[in-house]
Tab-separated table of C-alpha atoms in Angstrom:
chain	number	residue	atom	x	y	z
A	200	VAL	CA	67.674	-39.790	-42.402
A	201	GLY	CA	70.941	-37.837	-42.160
A	202	TRP	CA	71.524	-34.225	-41.112
A	203	GLY	CA	70.711	-31.748	-43.873
A	204	MET	CA	68.401	-34.215	-45.649
A	205	PHE	CA	65.588	-31.634	-45.659
A	206	GLY	CA	67.802	-28.712	-46.674
A	207	GLU	CA	68.092	-27.244	-43.192
A	208	ASN	CA	70.841	-24.712	-42.544
A	209	ILE	CA	71.112	-25.333	-38.803
A	210	THR	CA	70.086	-28.416	-36.843
A	211	PHE	CA	69.952	-28.494	-33.050
A	212	GLU	CA	69.035	-30.656	-30.101
A	213	GLY	CA	66.394	-29.184	-27.871
A	214	PRO	CA	62.698	-28.286	-27.723
A	215	GLN	CA	60.229	-29.495	-30.333
A	216	ASP	CA	58.267	-27.116	-32.553
A	217	ASP	CA	55.450	-26.694	-30.018
A	218	PHE	CA	57.856	-24.772	-27.758
A	219	PHE	CA	58.304	-21.980	-30.305
A	220	TYR	CA	56.050	-19.072	-31.273
A	221	ILE	CA	55.965	-16.752	-34.284
A	222	GLY	CA	58.058	-13.719	-33.404
A	223	ASP	CA	60.294	-15.446	-30.845
A	224	VAL	CA	63.719	-13.807	-30.700
A	225	LEU	CA	66.622	-16.228	-30.308
A	226	LYS	CA	70.297	-15.747	-29.656
A	227	VAL	CA	72.301	-18.307	-31.642
A	228	GLY	CA	76.023	-18.003	-30.984
A	229	SER	CA	76.602	-14.271	-31.268
A	230	ALA	CA	73.778	-13.741	-33.775
A	231	VAL	CA	70.226	-12.674	-32.908
A	232	VAL	CA	67.364	-13.943	-35.093
A	233	GLN	CA	63.572	-13.823	-35.034
A	234	ILE	CA	61.218	-16.642	-36.034
A	235	THR	CA	59.036	-15.538	-38.956
A	236	GLN	CA	57.238	-18.765	-39.962
A	237	PRO	CA	57.484	-22.562	-39.875
A	238	ARG	CA	59.221	-24.392	-42.706
A	239	HIS	CA	56.783	-26.020	-45.098
A	240	PRO	CA	57.555	-28.846	-47.502
A	241	CYS	CA	56.976	-28.593	-51.225
A	242	VAL	CA	56.660	-31.262	-53.906
A	243	LYS	CA	60.452	-31.335	-54.332
A	244	ILE	CA	60.959	-33.024	-50.981
A	245	GLY	CA	58.519	-35.745	-52.061
A	246	VAL	CA	60.646	-36.304	-55.159
A	247	LYS	CA	63.818	-36.382	-53.074
A	248	MET	CA	62.327	-38.910	-50.642
A	249	GLY	CA	60.803	-40.988	-53.454
A	250	ASP	CA	57.298	-40.627	-52.002
A	251	PRO	CA	54.736	-38.102	-53.321
A	252	LYS	CA	52.821	-38.388	-50.018
A	253	PHE	CA	55.850	-37.438	-47.950
A	254	PRO	CA	55.162	-33.640	-47.828
A	255	MET	CA	51.787	-34.187	-46.152
A	256	ALA	CA	53.247	-36.732	-43.731
A	257	TYR	CA	55.956	-34.203	-42.928
A	258	LEU	CA	53.352	-31.516	-42.205
A	259	LYS	CA	51.291	-33.797	-39.974
A	260	ALA	CA	54.370	-34.864	-38.002
A	261	GLY	CA	54.607	-31.325	-36.639
A	262	ARG	CA	58.417	-31.268	-36.634
A	263	LEU	CA	59.026	-28.730	-39.357
A	264	GLY	CA	61.611	-26.333	-38.042
A	265	PHE	CA	61.345	-22.637	-38.814
A	266	HIS	CA	62.595	-19.715	-40.882
A	267	THR	CA	64.136	-16.676	-39.206
A	268	LYS	CA	65.219	-13.177	-40.090
A	269	VAL	CA	68.518	-11.790	-38.829
A	270	LEU	CA	68.193	-8.989	-36.299
A	271	GLU	CA	71.888	-8.844	-35.397
A	272	GLU	CA	74.637	-10.433	-37.456
A	273	GLY	CA	77.050	-12.758	-35.675
A	274	PHE	CA	78.891	-16.055	-35.810
A	275	VAL	CA	77.376	-19.491	-35.219
A	276	GLU	CA	79.498	-22.547	-34.469
A	277	GLU	CA	78.853	-26.176	-33.600
A	278	GLY	CA	77.982	-26.491	-29.931
A	279	ASP	CA	76.604	-22.946	-29.544
A	280	VAL	CA	73.626	-22.579	-27.228
A	281	ILE	CA	70.309	-21.363	-28.671
A	282	GLU	CA	68.679	-19.027	-26.156
A	283	LEU	CA	65.164	-17.554	-26.168
A	284	ILE	CA	65.650	-13.870	-25.320
A	285	ASP	CA	62.271	-12.316	-26.184
A	286	ARG	CA	58.694	-13.414	-26.863
A	287	VAL	CA	55.467	-11.563	-27.667
A	288	THR	CA	53.569	-11.375	-24.387
A	289	ASP	CA	50.182	-10.360	-25.817
A	290	ASP	CA	48.672	-13.640	-27.056
A	291	PRO	CA	51.797	-15.256	-28.575
A	292	TYR	CA	51.003	-17.264	-31.706
A	293	PRO	CA	52.238	-20.900	-31.765
A	294	MET	CA	54.083	-22.134	-34.844
A	295	LYS	CA	52.066	-25.362	-34.849
A	296	GLU	CA	48.808	-23.368	-34.949
A	297	PHE	CA	50.100	-21.552	-38.030
A	298	THR	CA	50.623	-24.868	-39.853
A	299	ARG	CA	47.283	-26.290	-38.723
A	300	VAL	CA	45.270	-23.306	-39.947
A	301	ILE	CA	47.023	-22.747	-43.272
A	302	PHE	CA	47.610	-26.316	-44.421
A	303	LEU	CA	45.641	-28.858	-42.391
A	304	GLU	CA	42.353	-27.155	-41.389
A	305	PRO	CA	41.957	-24.093	-43.660
A	306	ASN	CA	38.186	-23.980	-43.034
A	307	ASP	CA	38.676	-22.949	-39.383
A	308	VAL	CA	37.480	-19.336	-39.621
A	309	LYS	CA	38.123	-18.593	-35.923
A	310	GLY	CA	41.643	-19.979	-36.292
A	311	ILE	CA	42.247	-17.789	-39.341
A	312	GLU	CA	41.002	-14.722	-37.467
A	313	ARG	CA	43.373	-15.421	-34.584
A	314	MET	CA	46.224	-15.798	-37.059
A	315	ILE	CA	45.428	-12.444	-38.711
A	316	ALA	CA	45.407	-10.777	-35.274
A	317	ALA	CA	48.841	-12.169	-34.323
A	318	PRO	CA	51.091	-9.097	-33.889
A	319	ALA	CA	54.263	-10.928	-34.983
A	320	LEU	CA	52.798	-12.295	-38.241
A	321	VAL	CA	54.782	-11.031	-41.232
A	322	PRO	CA	52.821	-8.990	-43.848
A	323	GLU	CA	53.081	-11.689	-46.542
A	324	TRP	CA	51.317	-14.258	-44.366
A	325	LYS	CA	48.829	-11.746	-43.010
A	326	MET	CA	47.787	-11.086	-46.633
A	327	ARG	CA	47.496	-14.811	-47.340
A	328	ALA	CA	45.485	-15.378	-44.174
A	329	GLU	CA	43.143	-12.494	-45.048
A	330	ARG	CA	42.682	-13.958	-48.544
A	331	LEU	CA	41.852	-17.358	-47.008
A	332	TRP	CA	39.423	-15.704	-44.577
A	333	ARG	CA	37.584	-13.976	-47.436
A	334	LYS	CA	37.352	-17.269	-49.311
A	335	GLN	CA	35.993	-19.171	-46.311
A	336	THR	CA	33.487	-16.466	-45.347
A	337	GLY	CA	32.190	-15.885	-48.872
A	338	LYS	CA	33.587	-12.349	-49.008
A	339	ASN	CA	35.963	-13.061	-51.841
A	340	GLY	CA	34.833	-10.471	-54.352
A	341	TRP	CA	32.255	-11.104	-57.066
A	342	GLN	CA	31.683	-12.923	-60.325
A	343	ASP	CA	31.212	-11.352	-63.768
A	344	TYR	CA	31.127	-7.557	-64.175
A	345	ARG	CA	30.042	-5.083	-61.521
A	346	SER	CA	29.095	-1.437	-61.980
A	347	LEU	CA	31.270	1.070	-60.125
A	348	ARG	CA	31.594	4.853	-60.114
A	349	VAL	CA	34.801	6.815	-60.703
A	350	THR	CA	35.139	9.323	-57.837
A	351	LYS	CA	38.569	10.730	-58.652
A	352	ARG	CA	40.954	10.784	-61.612
A	353	GLN	CA	44.613	11.726	-61.223
A	354	GLN	CA	47.322	11.929	-63.887
A	355	GLU	CA	50.372	10.266	-62.273
A	356	SER	CA	52.638	10.566	-65.321
A	357	VAL	CA	52.421	10.838	-69.101
A	358	ASP	CA	51.345	7.190	-69.391
A	359	VAL	CA	49.763	6.487	-65.965
A	360	VAL	CA	46.346	7.541	-64.668
A	361	SER	CA	44.989	6.659	-61.211
A	362	LEU	CA	41.268	6.158	-60.680
A	363	ASP	CA	39.452	6.021	-57.333
A	364	ILE	CA	36.264	3.973	-57.551
A	365	GLU	CA	33.269	3.185	-55.354
A	366	ASP	CA	30.243	0.894	-55.463
A	367	LEU	CA	27.091	2.525	-56.830
A	368	ASP	CA	25.117	1.385	-53.761
A	369	GLY	CA	27.825	2.292	-51.251
A	370	GLN	CA	28.774	-1.313	-50.497
A	371	GLU	CA	32.332	-1.974	-49.316
A	372	LEU	CA	34.705	-3.239	-52.016
A	373	PRO	CA	37.078	-6.175	-51.374
A	374	ALA	CA	40.556	-5.285	-50.142
A	375	PHE	CA	43.294	-5.099	-52.755
A	376	ASP	CA	45.838	-7.947	-52.879
A	377	ALA	CA	49.429	-7.375	-53.978
A	378	GLY	CA	49.885	-8.661	-57.519
A	379	GLN	CA	46.160	-8.498	-58.257
A	380	PHE	CA	45.017	-7.375	-61.689
A	381	VAL	CA	41.614	-6.011	-62.575
A	382	THR	CA	39.752	-6.306	-65.871
A	383	LEU	CA	37.960	-3.060	-66.720
A	384	ARG	CA	35.182	-2.273	-69.183
A	385	PHE	CA	34.484	1.405	-69.793
A	386	ASP	CA	31.272	3.057	-70.901
A	387	VAL	CA	32.435	6.022	-72.983
A	388	SER	CA	28.980	7.238	-73.994
A	389	ASP	CA	27.797	10.751	-73.141
A	390	GLN	CA	25.994	9.743	-69.947
A	391	ALA	CA	25.932	12.168	-67.051
A	392	ASP	CA	28.020	9.933	-64.790
A	393	ASP	CA	31.118	7.987	-65.779
A	394	ARG	CA	30.742	4.258	-65.247
A	395	LEU	CA	33.389	1.648	-64.724
A	396	THR	CA	32.607	-2.038	-64.649
A	397	ARG	CA	34.618	-5.079	-63.703
């Protein structure tokens, strides 16, 4: 397999993935970057390699590489040293643990909880981990319609109205996920209390 076969932007000789942690800050040439998550294969790499099972084999190999965000722009050239300059000291979260919990053992509730608590975890993955936790713990919302009470109505604009809602019995409602949509059914009869069901 030649360099760049997996679409990597930078390849280097040095530590394996188990050396790195989410949130590690690296100096690469004159640039400074921070590790945000491991790389994860998709179906396209299976097509490229001519083997639909290749993505899973790639995951299990534990040599994925990682994505970074740029903290300080700079120049990177062949032969530049990659230097670890900062690491979370309060329970650093290993990259390999991230991959294990999300892709290989997603039923590990304790592992998911540790992932959610990782201070360097980016918001997108914290949301995904919380969604996985709710699924595995049976706290993933409800089926069919549920009666709720409107506690506040606010006119945001000519066409937009905001409603605050609560459970009739005071039970906690599931957390909102970005991109989520809700199906509503309104009771518009002349009852004393307004009802909203989902």
